[in-house]
Coordinates of C-alpha atoms and ligand atoms in Angstrom, one line a residue:
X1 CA -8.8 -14.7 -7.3
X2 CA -9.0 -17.3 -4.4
X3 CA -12.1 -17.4 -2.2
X4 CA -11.4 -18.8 1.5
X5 CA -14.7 -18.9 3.7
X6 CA -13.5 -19.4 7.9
X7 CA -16.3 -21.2 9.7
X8 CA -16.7 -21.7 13.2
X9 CA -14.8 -19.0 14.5
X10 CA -15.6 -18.5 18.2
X11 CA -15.8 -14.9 17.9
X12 CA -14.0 -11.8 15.2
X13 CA -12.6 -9.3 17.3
X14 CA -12.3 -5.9 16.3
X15 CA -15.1 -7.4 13.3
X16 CA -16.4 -4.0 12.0
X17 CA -18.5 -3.0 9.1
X18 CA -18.3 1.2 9.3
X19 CA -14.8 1.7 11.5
X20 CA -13.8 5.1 12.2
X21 CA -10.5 6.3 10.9
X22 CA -9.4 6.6 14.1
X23 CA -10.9 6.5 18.0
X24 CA -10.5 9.2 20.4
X25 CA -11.8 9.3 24.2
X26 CA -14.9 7.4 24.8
X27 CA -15.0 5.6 21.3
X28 CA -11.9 3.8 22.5
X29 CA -14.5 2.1 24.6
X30 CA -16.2 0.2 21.8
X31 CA -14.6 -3.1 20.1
X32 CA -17.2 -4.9 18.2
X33 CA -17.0 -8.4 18.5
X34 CA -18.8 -11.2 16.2
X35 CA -19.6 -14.2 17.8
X36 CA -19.9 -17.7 16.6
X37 CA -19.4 -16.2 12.6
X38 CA -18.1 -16.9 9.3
X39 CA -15.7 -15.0 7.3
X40 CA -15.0 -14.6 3.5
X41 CA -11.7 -13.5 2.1
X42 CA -11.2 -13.1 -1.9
X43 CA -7.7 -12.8 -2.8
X44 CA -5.6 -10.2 0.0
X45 CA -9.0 -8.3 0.7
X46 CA -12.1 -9.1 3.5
X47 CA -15.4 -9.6 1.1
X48 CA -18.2 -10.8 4.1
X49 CA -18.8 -11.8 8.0
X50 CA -21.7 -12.9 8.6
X51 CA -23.3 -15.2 11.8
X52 CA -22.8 -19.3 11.5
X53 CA -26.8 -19.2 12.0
X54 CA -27.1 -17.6 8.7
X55 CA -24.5 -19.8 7.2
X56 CA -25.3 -22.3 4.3
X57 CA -22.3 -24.6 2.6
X58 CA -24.8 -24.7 -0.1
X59 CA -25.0 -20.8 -0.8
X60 CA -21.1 -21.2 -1.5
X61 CA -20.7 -23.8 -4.0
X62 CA -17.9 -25.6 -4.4
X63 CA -15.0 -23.1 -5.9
X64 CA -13.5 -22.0 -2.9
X65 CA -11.4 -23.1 0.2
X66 CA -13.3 -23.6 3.3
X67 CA -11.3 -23.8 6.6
X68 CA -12.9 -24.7 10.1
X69 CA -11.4 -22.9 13.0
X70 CA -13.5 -24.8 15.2
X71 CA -14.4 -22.1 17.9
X72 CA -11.0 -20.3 17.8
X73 CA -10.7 -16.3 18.0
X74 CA -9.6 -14.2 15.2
X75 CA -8.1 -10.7 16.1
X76 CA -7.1 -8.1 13.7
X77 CA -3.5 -8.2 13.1
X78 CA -1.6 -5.1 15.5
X79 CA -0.5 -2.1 13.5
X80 CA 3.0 -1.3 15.1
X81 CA 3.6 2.0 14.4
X82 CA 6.9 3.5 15.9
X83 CA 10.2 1.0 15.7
X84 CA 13.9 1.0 14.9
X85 CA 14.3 -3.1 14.0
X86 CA 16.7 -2.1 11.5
X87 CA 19.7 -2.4 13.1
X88 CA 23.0 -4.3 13.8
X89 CA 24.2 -6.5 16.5
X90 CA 22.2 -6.1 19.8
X91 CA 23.5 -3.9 22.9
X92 CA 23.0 -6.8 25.7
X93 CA 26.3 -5.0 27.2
X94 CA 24.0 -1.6 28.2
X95 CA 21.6 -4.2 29.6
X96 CA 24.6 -4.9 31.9
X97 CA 25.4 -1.4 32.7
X98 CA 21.5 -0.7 33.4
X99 CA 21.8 -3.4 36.3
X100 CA 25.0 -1.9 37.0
X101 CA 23.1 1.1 37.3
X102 CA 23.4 3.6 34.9
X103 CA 20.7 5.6 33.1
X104 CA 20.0 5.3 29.2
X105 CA 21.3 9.2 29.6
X106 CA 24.7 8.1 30.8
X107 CA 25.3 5.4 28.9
X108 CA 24.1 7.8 26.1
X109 CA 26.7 10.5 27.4
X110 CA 29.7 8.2 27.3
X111 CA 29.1 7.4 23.9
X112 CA 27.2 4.4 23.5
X113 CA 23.4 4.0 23.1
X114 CA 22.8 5.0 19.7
X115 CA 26.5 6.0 18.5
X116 CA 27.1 2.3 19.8
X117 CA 24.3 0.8 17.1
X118 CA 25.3 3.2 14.7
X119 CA 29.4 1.8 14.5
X120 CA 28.0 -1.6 14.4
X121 CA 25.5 -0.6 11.4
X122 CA 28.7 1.3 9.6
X123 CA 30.8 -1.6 9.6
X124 CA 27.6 -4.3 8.6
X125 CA 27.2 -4.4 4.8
X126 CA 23.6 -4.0 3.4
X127 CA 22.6 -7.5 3.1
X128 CA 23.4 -8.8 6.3
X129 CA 21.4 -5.7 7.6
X130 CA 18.9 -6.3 5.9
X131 CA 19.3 -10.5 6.8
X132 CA 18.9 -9.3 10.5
X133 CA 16.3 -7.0 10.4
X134 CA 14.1 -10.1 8.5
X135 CA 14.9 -11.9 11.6
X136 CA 13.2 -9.5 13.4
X137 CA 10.3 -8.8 10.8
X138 CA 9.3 -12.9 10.6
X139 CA 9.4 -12.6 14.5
X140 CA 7.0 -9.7 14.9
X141 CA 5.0 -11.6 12.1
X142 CA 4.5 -14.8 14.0
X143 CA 3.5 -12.2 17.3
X144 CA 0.8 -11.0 15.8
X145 CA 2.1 -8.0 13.7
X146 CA 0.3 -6.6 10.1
X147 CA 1.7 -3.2 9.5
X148 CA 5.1 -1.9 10.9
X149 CA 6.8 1.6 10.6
X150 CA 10.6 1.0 10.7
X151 CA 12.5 4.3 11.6
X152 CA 16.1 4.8 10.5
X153 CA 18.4 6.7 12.4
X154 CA 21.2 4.0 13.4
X155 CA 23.7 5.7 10.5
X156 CA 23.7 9.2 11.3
X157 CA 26.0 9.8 8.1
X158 CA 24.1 10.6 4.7
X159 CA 25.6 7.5 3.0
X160 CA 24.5 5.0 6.1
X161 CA 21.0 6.9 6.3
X162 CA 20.5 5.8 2.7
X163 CA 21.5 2.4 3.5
X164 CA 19.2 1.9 6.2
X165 CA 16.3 3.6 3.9
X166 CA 17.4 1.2 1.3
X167 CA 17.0 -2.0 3.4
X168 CA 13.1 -0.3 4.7
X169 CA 11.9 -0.5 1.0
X170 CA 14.0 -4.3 0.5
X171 CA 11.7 -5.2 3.0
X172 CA 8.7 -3.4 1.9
X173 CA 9.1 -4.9 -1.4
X174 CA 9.3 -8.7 -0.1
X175 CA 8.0 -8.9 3.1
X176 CA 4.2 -9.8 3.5
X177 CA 3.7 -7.1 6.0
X178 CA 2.3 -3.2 5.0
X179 CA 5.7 -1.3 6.1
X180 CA 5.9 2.7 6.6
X181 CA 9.0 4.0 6.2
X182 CA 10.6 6.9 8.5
X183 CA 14.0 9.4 8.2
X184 CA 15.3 9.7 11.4
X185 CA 18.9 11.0 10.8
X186 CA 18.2 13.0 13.7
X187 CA 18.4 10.9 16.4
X188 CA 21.7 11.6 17.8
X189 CA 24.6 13.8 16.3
X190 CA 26.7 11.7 14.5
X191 CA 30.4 10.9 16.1
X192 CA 32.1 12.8 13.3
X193 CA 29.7 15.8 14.9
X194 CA 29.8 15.9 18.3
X195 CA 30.6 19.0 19.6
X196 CA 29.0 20.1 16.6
X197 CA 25.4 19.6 16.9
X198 CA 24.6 22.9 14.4
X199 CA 26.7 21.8 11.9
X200 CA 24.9 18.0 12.0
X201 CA 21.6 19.6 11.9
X202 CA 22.4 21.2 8.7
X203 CA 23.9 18.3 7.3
X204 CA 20.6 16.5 8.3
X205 CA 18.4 19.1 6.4
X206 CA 20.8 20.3 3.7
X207 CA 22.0 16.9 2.3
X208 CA 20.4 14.3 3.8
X209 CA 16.7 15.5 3.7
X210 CA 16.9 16.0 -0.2
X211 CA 18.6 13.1 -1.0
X212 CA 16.0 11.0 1.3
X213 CA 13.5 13.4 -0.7
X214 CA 14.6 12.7 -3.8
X215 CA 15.6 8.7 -3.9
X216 CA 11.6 8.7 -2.3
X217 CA 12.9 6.7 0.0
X218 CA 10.7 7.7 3.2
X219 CA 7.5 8.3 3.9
X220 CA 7.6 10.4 7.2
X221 CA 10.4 12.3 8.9
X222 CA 11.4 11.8 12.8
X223 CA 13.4 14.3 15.2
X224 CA 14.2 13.2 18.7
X225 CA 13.2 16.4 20.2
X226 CA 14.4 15.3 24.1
X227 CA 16.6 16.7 26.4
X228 CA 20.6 16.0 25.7
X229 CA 19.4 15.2 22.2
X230 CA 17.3 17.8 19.5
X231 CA 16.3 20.6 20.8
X232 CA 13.0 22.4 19.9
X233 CA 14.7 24.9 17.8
X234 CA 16.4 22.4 16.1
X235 CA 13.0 20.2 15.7
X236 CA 11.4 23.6 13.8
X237 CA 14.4 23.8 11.7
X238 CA 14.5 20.5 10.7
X239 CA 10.8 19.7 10.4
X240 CA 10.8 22.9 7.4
X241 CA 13.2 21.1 5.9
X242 CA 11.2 17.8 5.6
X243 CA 8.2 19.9 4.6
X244 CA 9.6 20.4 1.2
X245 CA 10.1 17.0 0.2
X246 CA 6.5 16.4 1.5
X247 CA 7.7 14.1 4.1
X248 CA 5.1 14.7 7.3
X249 CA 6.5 14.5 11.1
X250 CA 6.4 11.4 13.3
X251 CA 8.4 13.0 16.1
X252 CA 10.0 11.5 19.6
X253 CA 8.8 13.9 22.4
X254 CA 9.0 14.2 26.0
X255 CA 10.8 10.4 26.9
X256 CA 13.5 12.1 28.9
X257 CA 11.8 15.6 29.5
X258 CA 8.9 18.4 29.3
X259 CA 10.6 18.7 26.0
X260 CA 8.5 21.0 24.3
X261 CA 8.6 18.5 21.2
X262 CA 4.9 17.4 21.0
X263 CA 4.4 21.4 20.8
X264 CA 6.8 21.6 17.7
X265 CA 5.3 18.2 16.8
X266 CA 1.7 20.2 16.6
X267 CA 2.8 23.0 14.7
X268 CA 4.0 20.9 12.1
X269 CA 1.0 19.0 11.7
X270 CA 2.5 15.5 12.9
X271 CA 1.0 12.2 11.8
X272 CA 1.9 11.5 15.5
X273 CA 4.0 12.7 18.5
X274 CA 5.5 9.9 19.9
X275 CA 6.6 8.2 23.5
X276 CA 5.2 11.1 26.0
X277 CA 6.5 9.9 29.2
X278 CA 6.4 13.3 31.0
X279 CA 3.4 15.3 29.7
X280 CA 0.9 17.2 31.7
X281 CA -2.4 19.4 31.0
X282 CA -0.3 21.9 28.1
X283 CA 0.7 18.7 26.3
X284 CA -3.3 17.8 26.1
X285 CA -4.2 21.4 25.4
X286 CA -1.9 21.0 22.5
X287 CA -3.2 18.1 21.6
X288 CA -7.1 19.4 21.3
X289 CA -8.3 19.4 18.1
X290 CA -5.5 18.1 16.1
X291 CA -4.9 15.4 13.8
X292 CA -1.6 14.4 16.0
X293 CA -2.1 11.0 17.3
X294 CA -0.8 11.3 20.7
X295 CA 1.2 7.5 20.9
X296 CA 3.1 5.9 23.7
X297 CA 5.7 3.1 24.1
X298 CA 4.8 1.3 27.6
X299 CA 7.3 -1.3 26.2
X300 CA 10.2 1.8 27.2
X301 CA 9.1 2.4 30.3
X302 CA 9.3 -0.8 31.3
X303 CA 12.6 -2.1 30.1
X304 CA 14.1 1.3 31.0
X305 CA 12.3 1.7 34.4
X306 CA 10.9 5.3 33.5
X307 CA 7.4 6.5 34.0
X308 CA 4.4 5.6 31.7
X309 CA 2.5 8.3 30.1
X310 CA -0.8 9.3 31.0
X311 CA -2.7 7.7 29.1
X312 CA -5.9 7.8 30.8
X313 CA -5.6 11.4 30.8
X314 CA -5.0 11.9 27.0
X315 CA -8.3 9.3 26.7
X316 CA -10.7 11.2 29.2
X317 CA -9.5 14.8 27.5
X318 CA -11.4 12.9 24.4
X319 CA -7.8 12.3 22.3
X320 CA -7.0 9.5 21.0
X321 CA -4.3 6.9 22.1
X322 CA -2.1 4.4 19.7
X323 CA 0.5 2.1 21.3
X324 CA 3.7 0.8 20.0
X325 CA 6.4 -1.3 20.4
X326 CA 9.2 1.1 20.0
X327 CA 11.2 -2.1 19.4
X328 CA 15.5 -1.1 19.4
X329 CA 18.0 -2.1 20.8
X330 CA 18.6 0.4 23.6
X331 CA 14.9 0.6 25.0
X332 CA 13.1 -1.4 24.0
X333 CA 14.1 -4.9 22.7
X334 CA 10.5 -6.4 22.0
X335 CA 8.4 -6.3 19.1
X336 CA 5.8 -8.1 21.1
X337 CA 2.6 -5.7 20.6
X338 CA 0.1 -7.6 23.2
X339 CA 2.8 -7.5 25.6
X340 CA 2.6 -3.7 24.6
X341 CA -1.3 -4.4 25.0
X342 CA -1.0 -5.6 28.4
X343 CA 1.0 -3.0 29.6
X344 CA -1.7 -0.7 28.5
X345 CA -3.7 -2.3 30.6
X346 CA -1.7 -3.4 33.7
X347 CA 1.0 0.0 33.8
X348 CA -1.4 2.1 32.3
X349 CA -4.7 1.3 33.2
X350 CA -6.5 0.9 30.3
X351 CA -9.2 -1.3 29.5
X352 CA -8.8 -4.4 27.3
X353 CA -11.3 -2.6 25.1
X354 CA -9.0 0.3 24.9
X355 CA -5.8 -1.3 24.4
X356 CA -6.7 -3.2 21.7
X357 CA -7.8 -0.2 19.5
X358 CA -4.6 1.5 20.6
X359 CA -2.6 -1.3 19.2
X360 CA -5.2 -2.0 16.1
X361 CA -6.9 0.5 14.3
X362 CA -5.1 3.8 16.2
X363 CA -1.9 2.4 15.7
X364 CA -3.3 2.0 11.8
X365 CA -4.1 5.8 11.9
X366 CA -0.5 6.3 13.0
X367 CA 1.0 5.3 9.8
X368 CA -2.2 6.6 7.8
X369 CA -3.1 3.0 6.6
X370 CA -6.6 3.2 9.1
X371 CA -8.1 2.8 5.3
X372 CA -6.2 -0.8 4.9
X373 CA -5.9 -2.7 8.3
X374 CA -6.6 -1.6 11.9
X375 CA -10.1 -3.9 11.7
X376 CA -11.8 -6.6 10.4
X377 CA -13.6 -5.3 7.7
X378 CA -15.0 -5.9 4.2
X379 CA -12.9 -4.2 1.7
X380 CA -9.6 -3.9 4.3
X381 CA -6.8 -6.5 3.4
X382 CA -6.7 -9.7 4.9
X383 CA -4.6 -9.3 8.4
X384 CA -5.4 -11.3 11.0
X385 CA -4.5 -13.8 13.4
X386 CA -6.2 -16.7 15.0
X387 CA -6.0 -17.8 18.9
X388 CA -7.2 -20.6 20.9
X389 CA -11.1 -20.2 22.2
X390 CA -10.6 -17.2 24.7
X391 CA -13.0 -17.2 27.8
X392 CA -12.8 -13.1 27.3
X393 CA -11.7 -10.4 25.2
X394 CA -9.2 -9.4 28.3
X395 CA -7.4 -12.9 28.9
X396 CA -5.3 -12.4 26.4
X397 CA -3.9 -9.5 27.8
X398 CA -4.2 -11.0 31.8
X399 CA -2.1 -14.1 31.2
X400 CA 0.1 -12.3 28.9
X401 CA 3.0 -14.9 28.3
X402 CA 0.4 -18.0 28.1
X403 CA 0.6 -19.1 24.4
X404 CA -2.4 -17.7 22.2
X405 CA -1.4 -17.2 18.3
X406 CA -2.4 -20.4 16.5
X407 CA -1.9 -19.0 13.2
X408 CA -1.2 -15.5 11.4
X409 CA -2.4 -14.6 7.7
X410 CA -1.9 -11.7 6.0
X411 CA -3.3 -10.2 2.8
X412 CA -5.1 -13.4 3.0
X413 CA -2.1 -16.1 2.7
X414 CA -1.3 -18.5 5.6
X415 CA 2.0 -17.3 7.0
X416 CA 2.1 -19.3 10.3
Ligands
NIG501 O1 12.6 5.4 20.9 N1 14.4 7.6 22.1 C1 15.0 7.5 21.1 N2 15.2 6.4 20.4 C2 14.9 5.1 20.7 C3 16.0 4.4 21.4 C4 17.1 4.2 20.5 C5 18.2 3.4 21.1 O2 18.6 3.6 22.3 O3 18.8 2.8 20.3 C6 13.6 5.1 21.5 O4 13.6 4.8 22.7
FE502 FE1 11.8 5.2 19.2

């Protein structure tokens, strides 16, 4: 097993030795910071940090790799927890319309949005999916990214839900990033379906939830519980369903409306309740004392133009907050988390402290890998990123599009 000792580092962000699973309200405050410090990695996994005052070469000995980052910042790598970057094609025709003027609910109700991705997924075979979506895993990579749940719900038939879920655990299985996988055959009603939303729902939880269930081929199950798409009852129903294979809820709630779905997300016991664009004080009342991460997707309000969540309000009710990318093809076409980061902090108000735990170690809790990665930590794997000396922990997020990532390693190998 390799051992690589980093000297010189200007300062470990995020460098802590007892991280809490997750951080809710005023504990999103603290990110511990290590300046001037050495780390040791052996193998994929963090073994020490420690000061360069109490740093000897000698104390090493010869039998490992040493690497001098010469005063450069190392970040833990961001834990993107809620995307769709398998997919086909792109939809830079919508982004036309948008200017045009038409809302993602119109271009939804004349058929394209997600029926639009999902014909161009039915007529891609498996391996050029899956050759795309590696374009897009090696570019969230190279931004930053350590851990990634990737959503299906782009086939909206059994057969092209499975084909999706298929090309999740291809990349799972080679990619050097820790993947989640997510069922989210309910994401719109299929085309053979529409006008027959019942009938789809029971195809959802009568075929494709068992056979998702029993070819183990996700981890979490996904509803979009909005207006014009699932609707609460539909949610319940669907969410039982899941229950059986053991699959736990991720859900999409209140984007488009008060939808009622981070209620239904609650009752289920969701890992998290996801995007939250129009919530108010019932939506935190629900929230209290859960183990729902409440997690929003700045990244959609901004391409789409829609209001961002309240995310100072979920923070001073004492929740906690993740962020995520959200990264599709129809509202959101970045996997860029500090961009994500910085919209926390310039759309939502959050501080740099704050942001950067939503995108670390609460997005980490997201995908239940807070264990793993989420921190810099002895015993977590090796994700992490290096930048140029910072003059602060919130530059990075101020001059957002200035160039920072020198290199990117994960489970201890050099990737970038
Ligand atoms: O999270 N809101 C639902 N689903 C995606 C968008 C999917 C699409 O338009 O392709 C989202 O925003
Ligand atoms: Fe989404």
């Amino acid at each position: 097993m390799g051992l690589t000792i980093y000297k010189n580092i200007g300062a470990i962000v995020g460098a802590d030795p007892n991280p809490l699973p997750v951080k809710a309200g005023k504990e999103m405050n603290e990110l511990p910071v290590v300046y001037d410090a050495w780390m040791a990695v052996a193998g994929d996994r963090i073994m020490e940090i420690g000061s360069m005052a109490t740093f000897t070469e000698m104390e090493i000995g010869g039998a490992c790799h040493v690497v001098d980052l010469d005063g450069e910042w190392m970040f833990p790598s961001f834990c993107d927890s809620h995307t769709h970057i398998v997919y086909a094609g792109q939809r830079d025709g919508e982004f036309i319309d948008k200017i045009h003027g038409l809302s993602y609910e119109e271009i939804a109700a004349r058929g394209g949005g997600i029926l639009n991705s999902a014909d161009l997924l039915h007529s891609t075979d498996e391996d050029e999916l899956y050759r795309q979506a590696m374009v897009r895993v090696n570019e969230i990579i190279g931004k930053g990214t350590g851990a990634v749940e990737i959503k299906s719900g782009y086939g909206l038939t059994t057969e092209d839900e499975l084909k999706m879920l298929r090309v999740i655990r291809r990349i799972k299985r080679n990619a050097p990033i820790e993947i989640k996988s997510t069922f989210l055959g309910a994401h719109a009603v299929g085309r053979e379906y529409v006008g027959r939303q019942s009938e789809y729902v029971d195809l959802v939880c009568r075929e494709m939830i068992p056979e998702v269930g029993a070819q183990k081929l996700a981890d979490y199950v996904d509803v979009f519980c909005d207006t014009g798409f699932f609707t609460v009852e539909e949610t319940d129903r669907i969410l039982e369903a899941a229950h059986k294979w053991g699959l736990k809820p991720k859900i999409h709630a209140n984007e488009l409306a008060v939808s009622g779905g981070v209620q239904v997300g609650v009752k289920h016991g969701a890992v998290s309740v996801d995007h939250l664009e129009r919530t108010g004080a019932e939506e935190i009342e629900a929230l209290r004392n859960t183990s729902t991460i409440p997690t929003m997707l700045p990244g959609a309000s901004f391409f789409l133009g829609m209001p961002y969540g309240n995310a100072r309000g979920m923070i001073e009710a004492g929740l906690p907050l993740a962020l995520a990318s959200d990264y599709n093809p129809g509202s959101s076409p970045s996997g860029d988390m500090r961009f994500v980061a910085a919209l926390g902090c310039i759309k939502m108000r959050l501080t740099p402290e704050q942001s950067f735990n939503a995108v670390t170690i609460n997005g980490a809790a997201a995908m239940e890998l807070s264990d793993e990665v989420g921190t810099i930590t002895p015993g977590k794997i090796a994700n992490f990123f290096t930048t140029l000396p910072q003059p602060s922990i919130a530059y990075p997020l101020y001059a957002y599009t200035s160039p920072l990532i020198t290199h990117v390693w994960l489970a201890g190998e050099k990737i970038y």
